[in-house]
Amino acid sequence: MKYKILLFLFFISVAVAAKQIVVCEDCGIKSIKEAVRIANDGDEIFIKKGIYKEQNITIHKSISLIGEKGAIIDGEYKGGGLIFEANNFKIKGIKIINISTSYTVEYAAIKVVKVDGFIIDGCILEDVFFGILIEKSKGGIIRNNKISSNRKGEAGSGNGIHIWSGDKMEVYNNEMWGLRDGIYFEFVKNSTIYKNFSHNNIRYGLHFMFSNNNVYHHNEFRNNGAGVAVMFSKFIVMHHNKFRLNWGSASYGLLLKEIYDAEIYDNLFEQNTIGLNAEGSTRINYINNTFLRNGWAIKIAGACYANIFLHNDFMSNSLDLSYNSNVNDNKFDNNYWSEYNGYDLDKNGIGDVPYRPVKLFSYIVNKTPQALVLLRSLFVDIVNFSEKVSPVFTPDDLMDNNPLMKRIND
Amino acid sequence: MLKILKYSFYDLMRSRWSYVYFLFYLILGFVLLFLNNDVDKAVITLMNIIIVLTPLIGTIFGVMYYYDSKEFTELLLAQPINRKKIFMGQYLGISISLTLSLLLGLGIPFVLYGLFKSAAIFNFSLLLVVGSFLNFIFVALSYNIALSTENKIKGFGYAILMWLFLAVIYDGIFLISLVLLNEYPLDKFSLVATMFNPIDLSRILILLKLDISALLGYTGAVFRKFFGTNFGMLISMGVLVLWVILPVFRMNLKLRKKDF
């Protein structure tokens, strides 16, 4: 017992030994750079309210940077903001604005290079080039941040949270808008992204490449230039996400390219030009998703094998499914299709006639996109009907043998 | 002209067919809303019906009325009344009574189901405007056919053929040409092609306000740029007006020379 008290006291003394350095406009220490210079590992720098016009503050010490409400670092479009190159740092409640655009240097509000263990919490990053740029780091938590920008064009803008080569990251409760990509992952593994809200970005709400074993859940992606793109990754789990209102000539709710062994469940795809676009994606289970009022609910572009679509709701989509080959290796079963007009005589909730989600019209539109002008014309209905009766062009084994009669997630 | 308009109008209003037509839309509106309970979705379903059925009914009514009242018309022609006035009166009488059936038949259920509280009110009014236009267009077209064809059976045949052509065959040819000319840039072509068919034009107009606008972005900016703007909307409306004016004009031209 005595030892325990002693141990406790020891830790307290260590904690006390870590001193707090206060930075404010009329204190002894007026700039953050100066505070960083005199700080030791484990210290806390407390930044009081005020505007600090400093750029490229490089930090090589394991310190905490805490901002009072109203503490602003102004980059004055002269470079980046903070650069961390030390393990176990923490930054909280700081507002960083006006980061300059560059076509050669990746200026970021917060840049993290080769760090093990860090927390970025509650920061507001406005008018940035890159928001949070992380390179070769692991064990980071990025939460409660608001990142925004108003740059125009893909080339002249950066990403909100950009992680290049990372491990065990946790990104949650962030909001990103007006950037190139809201969240960009490249070579990131074993990470979780949840409860983020990424909207009105120039390119993708979320974009990841070569990032295996990650989980994405409870995020909302809305109104992004091209939706969400997931490419060249394995063992991805995506659930309870909302992909909404991604409209435009090349917009997708979710774009999958070269994805293997993923689980996609309980997501909502609402009012996208293309709800889900899959290309070269194999062994993916799509379960319990809702596709609501999309142009195309699902577009399968080729080389997609052994995918399973189970218990999904397809509600009021202009075209349920588009397929560009007539070979089918994917399984559709027990889905609800609002276009289904079969019957259920034995009242077991499952339609007695199979449903064919690919219509001749969607096949034609695939070949000749302009033909879309004829959507919902009587002629197209007649053509679709005749194709339904005797399939010629569409894969004849592509059907849902047990279409449900009632919506699953009402 | 007003007198004849009034006469034709009351004559049609008293006829059973106007009531059947009115009741059809009334029941349709109620059933749709009862099944859907969502004004938004009901508008989409209605569109499918309106762009096919309104032209058909307009065509048949126009031809039927012309041949049915031919004797009475000849009697009127013996009176010192301007020919133009007689036929314009009849034409407007039919068009207005059909339009009224459409507006009331669909309007009543939708108003009862709380249309004014719904955001769909604009789409719905556009639907009704387009439906009315289709009535006026197809009655005019069928009157043209009837005036040019003495034989009743032939007249009916041509009228139905005209409807079939515009509602179905035209789209078929359109689609085939799109597929065949795949290698060429077809955006402008399809834009123009829709202008030449009032049914297609109405369909696109409504679809753009509904779900297709997202899809059209894919097809090419030309379409969305054109129809999506107020200017495009104005032009399309203008083309619909032209589709009314030209047949009416031709009708008058034909009337001047026709020997009854």
XYZ file of C-alpha atoms in Angstrom:
670
model
C 0.000 0.000 0.000
C 2.725 2.399 1.003
C 4.548 1.703 -2.199
C 1.447 2.387 -4.169
C 1.022 5.789 -2.553
C 4.651 6.498 -3.160
C 4.294 5.446 -6.767
C 1.262 7.645 -7.095
C 3.096 10.616 -5.626
C 5.975 9.913 -7.938
C 3.760 10.097 -10.987
C 2.135 13.287 -9.768
C 5.512 14.859 -9.332
C 6.482 13.796 -12.831
C 3.246 15.238 -14.134
C 3.869 18.482 -12.308
C 7.358 18.566 -13.657
C 5.847 18.883 -17.119
C 5.388 22.608 -17.229
C 2.876 24.760 -19.023
C 4.065 27.511 -21.316
C 1.516 30.220 -21.995
C 1.623 32.124 -25.246
C -0.350 35.330 -25.684
C -0.058 38.695 -27.325
C 0.978 40.486 -24.158
C 2.771 37.699 -22.238
C 6.491 37.148 -22.058
C 6.288 34.650 -24.854
C 4.553 36.149 -27.825
C 5.080 33.634 -30.566
C 4.451 29.943 -30.853
C 7.849 29.401 -32.422
C 9.512 30.819 -29.348
C 7.389 28.679 -27.050
C 8.306 25.594 -29.029
C 11.982 26.503 -28.829
C 12.027 26.647 -25.017
C 9.702 23.684 -24.440
C 10.871 20.245 -23.370
C 9.340 16.851 -24.026
C 6.072 16.489 -22.147
C 5.388 20.205 -21.783
C 2.149 21.864 -22.650
C 1.969 25.028 -24.677
C -1.207 26.951 -24.006
C -2.067 29.442 -26.711
C -4.347 32.227 -25.614
C -6.837 34.052 -27.743
C -5.326 36.058 -30.559
C -4.036 35.905 -34.089
C -0.530 34.521 -34.533
C 0.932 35.256 -37.935
C 3.434 32.417 -38.185
C 4.264 29.898 -40.832
C 5.991 26.542 -41.008
C 6.328 26.035 -37.248
C 8.382 22.863 -37.007
C 8.106 20.883 -33.781
C 10.581 18.149 -32.862
C 9.395 17.694 -29.265
C 6.676 15.529 -27.750
C 4.526 18.378 -26.517
C 0.856 19.285 -26.234
C -0.353 22.302 -28.099
C -3.607 23.538 -26.586
C -5.508 26.496 -27.935
C -7.904 28.746 -26.130
C -11.080 29.540 -27.983
C -10.163 32.175 -30.513
C -6.516 31.206 -30.837
C -5.759 31.519 -34.535
C -2.621 30.752 -36.514
C -2.672 32.774 -39.712
C -0.516 31.379 -42.504
C -1.012 34.583 -44.527
C -0.727 32.442 -47.671
C 3.026 32.306 -47.146
C 3.434 28.584 -46.473
C 2.193 25.803 -44.231
C 1.077 25.839 -40.613
C 2.433 23.360 -38.081
C 4.848 20.566 -38.837
C 5.212 17.809 -36.237
C 8.164 15.467 -36.311
C 8.052 14.027 -32.782
C 6.227 11.091 -31.225
C 3.288 11.384 -28.829
C 2.263 14.942 -29.485
C -1.152 16.394 -28.965
C -2.863 19.360 -30.529
C -6.229 20.648 -29.467
C -8.618 23.494 -30.178
C -6.456 25.582 -32.489
C -7.716 27.383 -35.540
C -5.383 27.544 -38.520
C -6.226 29.663 -41.533
C -4.910 30.841 -44.902
C -2.473 28.179 -46.046
C -0.910 28.925 -49.399
C -1.402 26.935 -52.546
C 1.613 25.467 -54.222
C 2.083 23.206 -57.172
C 5.404 21.893 -55.922
C 5.194 21.778 -52.107
C 2.383 20.155 -50.162
C 1.628 22.939 -47.718
C -0.672 21.782 -44.945
C -2.267 23.350 -41.909
C -1.005 20.444 -39.823
C 1.684 18.222 -41.244
C 2.810 15.088 -39.431
C 5.954 13.274 -40.533
C 7.143 9.921 -39.183
C 5.319 10.094 -35.876
C 4.218 7.261 -33.614
C 1.199 8.171 -31.521
C -0.555 11.524 -31.734
C -3.880 13.225 -31.181
C -5.312 15.995 -33.324
C -8.491 17.133 -31.641
C -11.038 19.873 -32.210
C -9.040 21.999 -34.621
C -10.644 24.304 -37.121
C -8.743 24.574 -40.383
C -10.045 27.183 -42.772
C -9.001 28.139 -46.268
C -6.276 25.541 -46.351
C -4.409 23.840 -49.160
C -3.971 20.513 -47.423
C -5.741 20.262 -44.068
C -4.037 17.497 -42.136
C -1.237 15.807 -44.011
C 0.223 12.698 -42.441
C 3.217 10.834 -43.783
C 4.642 7.518 -42.608
C 3.031 7.598 -39.191
C 1.057 5.286 -36.970
C -1.251 5.205 -33.981
C -2.874 8.557 -34.597
C -6.246 9.868 -33.529
C -7.826 12.607 -35.604
C -11.126 13.755 -34.190
C -13.641 16.590 -33.984
C -11.921 18.724 -36.599
C -13.543 21.004 -39.115
C -11.587 21.412 -42.308
C -12.666 23.648 -45.145
C -11.366 25.419 -48.172
C -12.662 27.344 -51.130
C -10.102 26.661 -53.825
C -11.247 26.092 -57.350
C -10.190 23.209 -59.522
C -8.656 19.873 -58.680
C -5.059 20.822 -59.318
C -5.091 23.917 -57.183
C -6.574 22.380 -54.078
C -5.477 19.841 -51.508
C -7.102 17.137 -49.446
C -8.746 17.508 -46.046
C -7.221 14.607 -44.203
C -4.488 13.096 -46.291
C -2.684 10.073 -44.954
C 0.134 8.612 -46.963
C 1.489 5.431 -45.469
C -0.049 4.929 -42.056
C -1.091 2.286 -39.614
C -3.699 2.074 -36.837
C -5.261 5.442 -37.467
C -8.552 6.513 -36.030
C -10.417 9.280 -37.823
C -13.750 10.314 -36.413
C -16.226 13.139 -35.969
C -14.572 15.346 -38.542
C -16.258 17.574 -41.046
C -14.656 18.379 -44.390
C -15.890 20.586 -47.194
C -14.678 22.579 -50.188
C -11.506 20.517 -50.542
C -10.235 18.287 -53.299
C -10.801 15.019 -51.436
C -12.378 15.109 -47.999
C -10.352 12.171 -46.761
C -7.569 10.585 -48.761
C -5.851 7.366 -47.740
C -2.921 5.842 -49.532
C -1.079 2.839 -48.108
C -2.934 3.016 -44.808
C -3.832 -0.127 -42.948
C -5.733 -1.297 -39.853
C -7.525 2.002 -39.546
C -11.031 3.104 -38.703
C -12.933 6.019 -40.119
C -16.257 6.813 -38.546
C -18.895 9.457 -37.991
C -17.281 11.869 -40.402
C -19.226 14.231 -42.597
C -17.613 15.002 -45.922
C -19.542 17.226 -48.285
C -19.259 19.637 -51.217
C -15.720 18.621 -52.075
C -14.358 19.173 -55.536
C -13.465 15.566 -56.215
C -14.161 12.759 -53.769
C -15.688 12.780 -50.318
C -13.485 9.850 -49.415
C -10.779 8.426 -51.597
C -8.525 5.548 -50.810
C -5.951 3.605 -52.652
C -3.831 0.602 -51.699
C -5.232 0.657 -48.173
C -6.066 -2.750 -46.782
C -7.896 -3.896 -43.662
C -9.759 -0.704 -42.946
C -13.211 -0.084 -41.535
C -15.482 2.790 -42.564
C -18.730 3.277 -40.774
C -21.414 5.834 -39.906
C -19.953 8.409 -42.252
C -21.932 10.689 -44.469
C -20.744 11.714 -47.919
C -22.880 14.278 -49.600
C -22.772 16.453 -52.671
C -19.203 15.691 -53.653
C -17.968 16.186 -57.185
C -17.493 12.501 -57.793
C -18.724 10.795 -54.626
C -16.525 8.267 -52.895
C -13.816 6.209 -54.544
C -12.335 3.056 -53.102
C -9.582 1.597 -55.184
C -7.025 -1.210 -55.149
C -7.684 -2.358 -51.598
C -8.426 -5.602 -49.814
C -10.433 -6.538 -46.749
C -12.407 -3.340 -46.427
C -15.506 -3.138 -44.275
C -17.978 -0.388 -44.996
C -21.174 -0.126 -43.043
C -23.844 2.358 -41.983
C -22.509 5.005 -44.327
C -24.659 7.432 -46.225
C -23.815 8.272 -49.813
C -26.103 11.027 -50.889
C -26.732 13.535 -53.637
C -23.611 12.962 -55.687
C -24.927 14.242 -58.974
C -23.053 15.006 -62.111
C -21.630 13.682 -65.301
C -19.080 11.461 -63.551
C -20.547 11.125 -60.094
C -20.867 8.010 -58.063
C -22.215 7.290 -54.646
C -19.483 4.731 -54.250
C -16.919 3.798 -56.860
C -15.186 0.472 -56.343
C -12.189 -0.435 -58.429
C -10.052 -3.495 -57.853
C -11.504 -4.258 -54.450
C -11.307 -7.742 -53.040
C -12.982 -9.410 -50.063
C -14.935 -6.434 -48.846
C -18.034 -6.314 -46.700
C -20.507 -3.581 -47.571
C -23.592 -3.537 -45.410
C -26.318 -1.294 -43.986
C -25.388 1.638 -46.193
C -27.704 4.131 -47.777
C -27.240 5.249 -51.371
C -29.623 8.068 -52.094
C -30.060 10.219 -55.184
C -26.731 9.616 -56.847
C -26.234 9.530 -60.583
C -24.726 6.092 -60.092
C -25.305 4.619 -56.662
C -22.573 2.036 -56.779
C -20.115 1.506 -59.569
C -18.048 -1.657 -59.351
C -15.150 -2.467 -61.610
C -12.887 -5.441 -61.165
C -14.273 -6.061 -57.714
C -14.448 -9.567 -56.460
C -15.764 -11.490 -53.453
C -17.745 -8.623 -52.004
C -20.830 -9.111 -49.882
C -23.458 -6.424 -50.263
C -25.970 -6.933 -47.511
C -28.893 -4.888 -46.303
C -28.073 -1.725 -48.215
C -30.700 0.709 -49.404
C -30.559 2.162 -52.911
C -33.005 5.012 -53.072
C -33.846 7.135 -56.099
C -30.528 6.806 -57.892
C -30.083 7.099 -61.616
C -28.440 3.706 -61.728
C -28.570 1.842 -58.458
C -25.670 -0.425 -59.386
C -23.443 -0.376 -62.390
C -21.188 -3.352 -62.851
C -18.540 -2.529 -65.370
C -16.651 -5.754 -65.780
C -14.419 -8.341 -64.161
C -16.618 -8.528 -61.086
C -16.852 -12.055 -59.834
C -18.390 -13.897 -56.895
C -20.171 -10.903 -55.464
C -23.244 -11.497 -53.381
C -26.168 -9.099 -53.118
C -28.447 -10.090 -50.264
C -31.383 -8.327 -48.587
C -30.897 -4.998 -50.296
C -33.656 -2.486 -50.950
C -33.870 -1.094 -54.452
C -36.334 1.757 -54.274
C -37.437 3.983 -57.145
C -34.185 3.949 -59.080
C -34.388 4.959 -62.721
C -32.416 1.846 -63.612
C -31.729 -0.838 -61.061
C -28.758 -2.544 -62.568
C -26.502 -2.078 -65.505
C -24.237 -4.789 -66.771
C -21.872 -4.543 -69.665
C -21.219 -8.188 -70.301
C -23.572 -11.057 -70.626
C -21.596 -13.334 -68.404
C -22.729 -13.345 -64.845
C -20.951 -14.696 -61.825
C -22.673 -12.621 -59.196
C -25.542 -13.667 -57.043
C -28.681 -11.665 -56.327
C -31.000 -13.092 -53.775
C -33.706 -11.991 -51.393
C -33.618 -8.352 -52.393
C -36.541 -5.988 -52.535
C -37.064 -4.342 -55.932
C -39.671 -1.615 -56.143
C -39.995 -2.321 -59.872
C -40.904 -5.937 -59.256
C -44.437 -6.683 -60.313
C -44.702 -10.388 -59.650
C -47.094 -12.049 -57.250
C -46.920 -14.035 -54.056
C -49.604 -16.683 -54.025
C -48.376 -18.662 -51.035
C -48.028 -15.489 -48.944
C -44.542 -16.248 -47.672
C -43.318 -12.753 -48.491
C -41.238 -13.976 -51.398
C -42.348 -13.361 -54.967
C -43.171 -16.490 -56.930
C -41.584 -15.329 -60.175
C -37.922 -14.341 -60.364
C -37.007 -10.715 -61.007
C -34.605 -9.656 -63.725
C -32.919 -6.452 -62.676
C -31.119 -5.814 -65.965
C -33.395 -4.360 -68.566
C -32.693 -4.237 -72.259
C -32.814 -0.480 -72.058
C -29.995 -0.296 -69.552
C -28.017 -2.549 -71.857
C -28.637 -0.170 -74.766
C -27.810 2.873 -72.679
C -24.524 1.239 -71.811
C -23.648 1.028 -75.477
C -25.159 4.354 -76.505
C -25.386 6.762 -73.606
C -27.426 9.245 -75.615
C -30.266 6.755 -75.777
C -31.003 7.741 -72.232
C -33.144 10.502 -73.645
C -35.752 7.859 -74.300
C -36.088 6.848 -70.665
C -39.677 6.161 -69.694
C -41.012 6.359 -73.215
C -43.657 3.901 -74.281
C -41.407 2.345 -76.879
C -38.763 1.589 -74.297
C -41.357 0.013 -72.029
C -42.467 -2.231 -74.858
C -38.891 -3.220 -75.681
C -38.153 -3.922 -72.035
C -41.222 -6.036 -71.762
C -40.350 -8.163 -74.759
C -36.820 -8.632 -73.429
C -38.223 -9.617 -70.075
C -40.358 -12.305 -71.655
C -37.476 -13.784 -73.626
C -34.011 -12.485 -72.736
C -31.676 -12.199 -75.690
C -29.191 -9.478 -74.867
C -29.138 -9.526 -71.112
C -27.538 -12.385 -69.163
C -30.368 -14.830 -68.684
C -29.093 -16.241 -65.416
C -28.871 -12.820 -63.867
C -31.940 -12.734 -61.728
C -33.198 -12.609 -58.220
C -34.913 -15.916 -57.644
C -36.466 -14.866 -54.363
C -37.442 -11.220 -54.634
C -39.054 -9.916 -51.493
C -42.522 -8.433 -51.576
C -42.001 -5.887 -48.820
C -39.304 -3.342 -48.125
C -36.719 -4.450 -45.620
C -35.697 -1.145 -44.085
C -38.800 0.961 -44.172
C -66.922 32.163 -82.806
C -67.678 32.360 -79.137
C -71.165 31.093 -79.736
C -69.943 28.077 -81.604
C -67.260 27.515 -79.024
C -69.937 27.633 -76.366
C -72.151 25.301 -78.308
C -69.395 22.736 -78.919
C -68.233 23.039 -75.373
C -71.688 22.432 -73.889
C -72.367 19.713 -76.379
C -69.225 17.879 -75.256
C -69.833 18.644 -71.621
C -73.198 16.990 -71.883
C -71.828 13.990 -73.699
C -71.111 10.867 -71.730
C -67.532 10.634 -72.918
C -66.426 13.784 -71.230
C -67.725 12.417 -67.965
C -66.085 9.076 -68.510
C -62.832 10.840 -69.255
C -63.191 13.071 -66.227
C -64.104 10.150 -63.961
C -61.196 8.141 -65.315
C -58.700 10.797 -64.266
C -60.485 11.344 -60.983
C -60.342 7.669 -60.064
C -56.807 7.384 -61.351
C -55.710 10.280 -59.192
C -57.382 8.901 -56.090
C -56.121 5.368 -56.617
C -52.579 6.533 -57.231
C -52.550 8.644 -54.120
C -54.269 5.973 -52.089
C -51.697 3.380 -53.106
C -48.695 5.633 -52.882
C -49.664 8.255 -50.373
C -46.697 10.151 -51.683
C -47.481 13.005 -54.020
C -43.957 12.966 -55.417
C -44.085 9.402 -56.638
C -47.632 9.707 -57.878
C -46.462 12.499 -60.167
C -43.959 10.144 -61.818
C -46.577 7.480 -62.414
C -48.987 10.066 -63.710
C -46.436 11.272 -66.191
C -46.260 7.841 -67.763
C -50.013 7.869 -68.193
C -50.415 11.444 -69.317
C -47.838 11.407 -72.084
C -49.373 8.325 -73.637
C -53.048 8.697 -72.929
C -53.713 12.394 -73.361
C -52.539 12.394 -76.987
C -54.544 9.270 -77.720
C -57.748 10.626 -76.226
C -57.205 13.994 -77.902
C -56.723 12.315 -81.267
C -59.768 10.092 -81.008
C -62.008 12.819 -79.644
C -60.949 15.227 -82.344
C -61.602 12.831 -85.195
C -64.773 11.502 -83.654
C -66.230 14.913 -83.036
C -65.456 16.107 -86.525
C -67.155 13.203 -88.228
C -70.036 13.100 -85.776
C -70.939 16.733 -86.124
C -70.228 16.871 -89.812
C -73.881 17.281 -90.767
C -74.433 20.012 -88.272
C -71.286 21.728 -89.451
C -72.520 21.623 -93.002
C -75.743 23.183 -91.826
C -73.795 25.926 -90.102
C -71.708 26.467 -93.204
C -74.886 27.266 -95.109
C -75.393 30.204 -92.748
C -73.595 33.483 -93.203
C -70.865 32.658 -90.725
C -67.143 32.767 -91.339
C -65.785 29.251 -91.897
C -62.791 29.944 -89.817
C -64.971 30.878 -86.876
C -66.997 27.690 -87.060
C -64.010 25.397 -87.036
C -61.950 27.358 -84.573
C -64.986 27.357 -82.303
C -65.263 23.608 -82.573
C -61.560 23.092 -82.127
C -61.370 25.229 -79.032
C -64.547 23.672 -77.679
C -63.079 20.169 -77.809
C -59.643 21.160 -76.564
C -60.967 23.179 -73.668
C -63.444 20.575 -72.538
C -60.785 17.840 -72.676
C -58.342 20.018 -70.818
C -60.944 20.794 -68.212
C -61.598 17.085 -67.661
C -57.881 16.562 -67.219
C -57.344 19.477 -64.884
C -60.345 18.785 -62.691
C -60.005 15.015 -62.765
C -56.419 15.105 -61.563
C -56.573 18.358 -59.666
C -59.321 17.397 -57.233
C -57.676 14.276 -55.748
C -54.283 15.926 -55.545
C -55.642 18.998 -53.831
C -57.561 16.809 -51.401
C -54.406 14.875 -50.621
C -52.584 18.005 -49.624
C -50.797 19.028 -52.776
C -50.396 22.586 -51.625
C -48.393 21.474 -48.661
C -46.154 19.301 -50.796
C -43.043 20.384 -52.632
C -44.319 18.546 -55.688
C -46.678 21.349 -56.603
C -44.360 22.716 -59.268
C -43.845 19.327 -60.876
C -47.543 18.692 -60.761
C -48.454 21.979 -62.375
C -45.857 21.367 -65.067
C -47.472 17.992 -65.649
C -50.872 19.605 -66.055
C -49.526 22.324 -68.335
C -47.837 19.738 -70.526
C -50.979 17.589 -70.515
C -53.058 20.573 -71.622
C -50.594 21.337 -74.381
C -50.776 17.763 -75.584
C -54.569 18.041 -75.704
C -54.458 21.155 -77.839
C -51.755 19.737 -80.095
C -53.374 16.412 -80.765
C -56.887 17.747 -81.260
C -55.439 20.146 -83.827
C -53.506 17.362 -85.539
C -56.525 15.088 -85.668
C -58.706 17.894 -87.016
C -56.181 18.325 -89.770
C -56.392 14.687 -90.632
C -60.175 14.658 -90.506
C -60.419 17.748 -92.710
C -58.153 16.182 -95.296
C -59.881 12.819 -95.329
C -63.463 12.458 -96.463
C -63.661 8.783 -95.579
C -64.453 8.307 -91.912
C -62.729 4.973 -91.533
C -59.630 6.196 -93.306
C -59.636 9.297 -91.169
C -59.745 7.251 -87.992
C -57.026 5.010 -89.287
C -54.717 7.871 -90.124
C -55.366 9.535 -86.789
C -54.520 6.420 -84.824
C -51.493 5.861 -87.012
C -50.367 9.401 -86.302
C -50.641 8.774 -82.579
C -48.875 5.447 -82.869
C -46.118 7.050 -84.866
C -45.473 9.847 -82.410
C -45.920 7.772 -79.270
C -44.061 4.615 -80.239
C -42.589 4.353 -83.729
C -40.807 7.694 -83.626
C -38.927 6.638 -80.498
C -38.069 3.355 -82.146
C -36.557 5.069 -85.167
C -34.852 7.519 -82.859
C -33.313 4.731 -80.812
C -32.189 2.784 -83.856
C -30.555 5.843 -85.377
C -28.806 6.519 -82.087
C -27.454 2.997 -81.973
C -26.439 2.982 -85.638
C -24.788 6.390 -85.529
C -23.024 5.561 -82.326
C -19.656 6.801 -83.550
C -20.854 10.319 -84.139
C -21.493 12.969 -81.515
C -25.207 12.650 -81.067
C -26.052 15.127 -78.349
C -27.249 17.869 -80.652
C -28.971 15.391 -82.887
C -31.000 13.946 -80.049
C -31.779 17.413 -78.805
C -33.235 18.351 -82.163
C -34.943 15.006 -82.578
C -36.897 15.471 -79.365
C -38.109 18.851 -80.575
C -39.804 17.221 -83.536
C -42.069 15.121 -81.404
C -44.371 16.804 -78.901
C -44.681 13.629 -76.829
C -40.921 13.270 -76.490
C -40.549 16.918 -75.738
C -43.164 16.792 -72.986
C -41.589 13.692 -71.544
C -38.150 15.248 -71.379
C -39.528 18.438 -69.910
C -41.127 16.565 -67.044
C -38.303 14.085 -66.574
C -35.798 16.872 -66.201
C -37.760 18.157 -63.291
C -37.916 14.674 -61.830
C -35.277 12.023 -61.800
C -33.518 12.062 -65.108
C -31.562 15.248 -64.642
C -28.930 13.328 -62.735
C -28.654 10.792 -65.505
C -28.613 13.278 -68.294
C -25.502 14.804 -66.859
C -23.887 11.554 -67.847
C -25.075 11.707 -71.413
C -23.427 14.970 -72.053
C -23.602 18.467 -70.845
C -25.471 19.658 -73.921
C -28.746 18.222 -72.791
C -28.639 19.365 -69.241
C -27.372 22.747 -70.230
C -30.187 23.163 -72.645
C -33.180 21.784 -70.804
C -31.975 22.469 -67.315
C -31.953 26.222 -67.690
C -34.852 28.611 -67.793
C -33.882 29.423 -71.343
C -34.225 25.791 -72.378
C -37.522 25.573 -70.563
C -38.717 28.667 -72.392
C -37.626 27.276 -75.753
C -39.312 23.943 -75.110
C -42.496 25.713 -74.108
C -42.160 27.827 -77.236
C -41.813 24.699 -79.351
C -44.933 23.269 -77.727
C -46.791 26.481 -78.588
C -45.509 26.141 -82.155
C -46.835 22.608 -82.190
C -50.271 24.081 -81.480
C -50.028 27.029 -83.832
C -48.721 25.222 -86.913
C -51.493 22.612 -87.153
C -54.114 25.280 -86.454
C -52.600 27.414 -89.176
C -52.632 24.527 -91.611
C -56.219 23.816 -90.607
C -57.246 27.321 -91.610
C -55.325 27.076 -94.826
C -57.086 23.849 -95.688
C -60.453 25.298 -94.748
C -60.178 28.144 -97.176
C -59.910 25.833 -100.146
C -62.013 22.927 -99.004
C -65.172 22.145 -100.876
C -67.805 20.850 -98.483
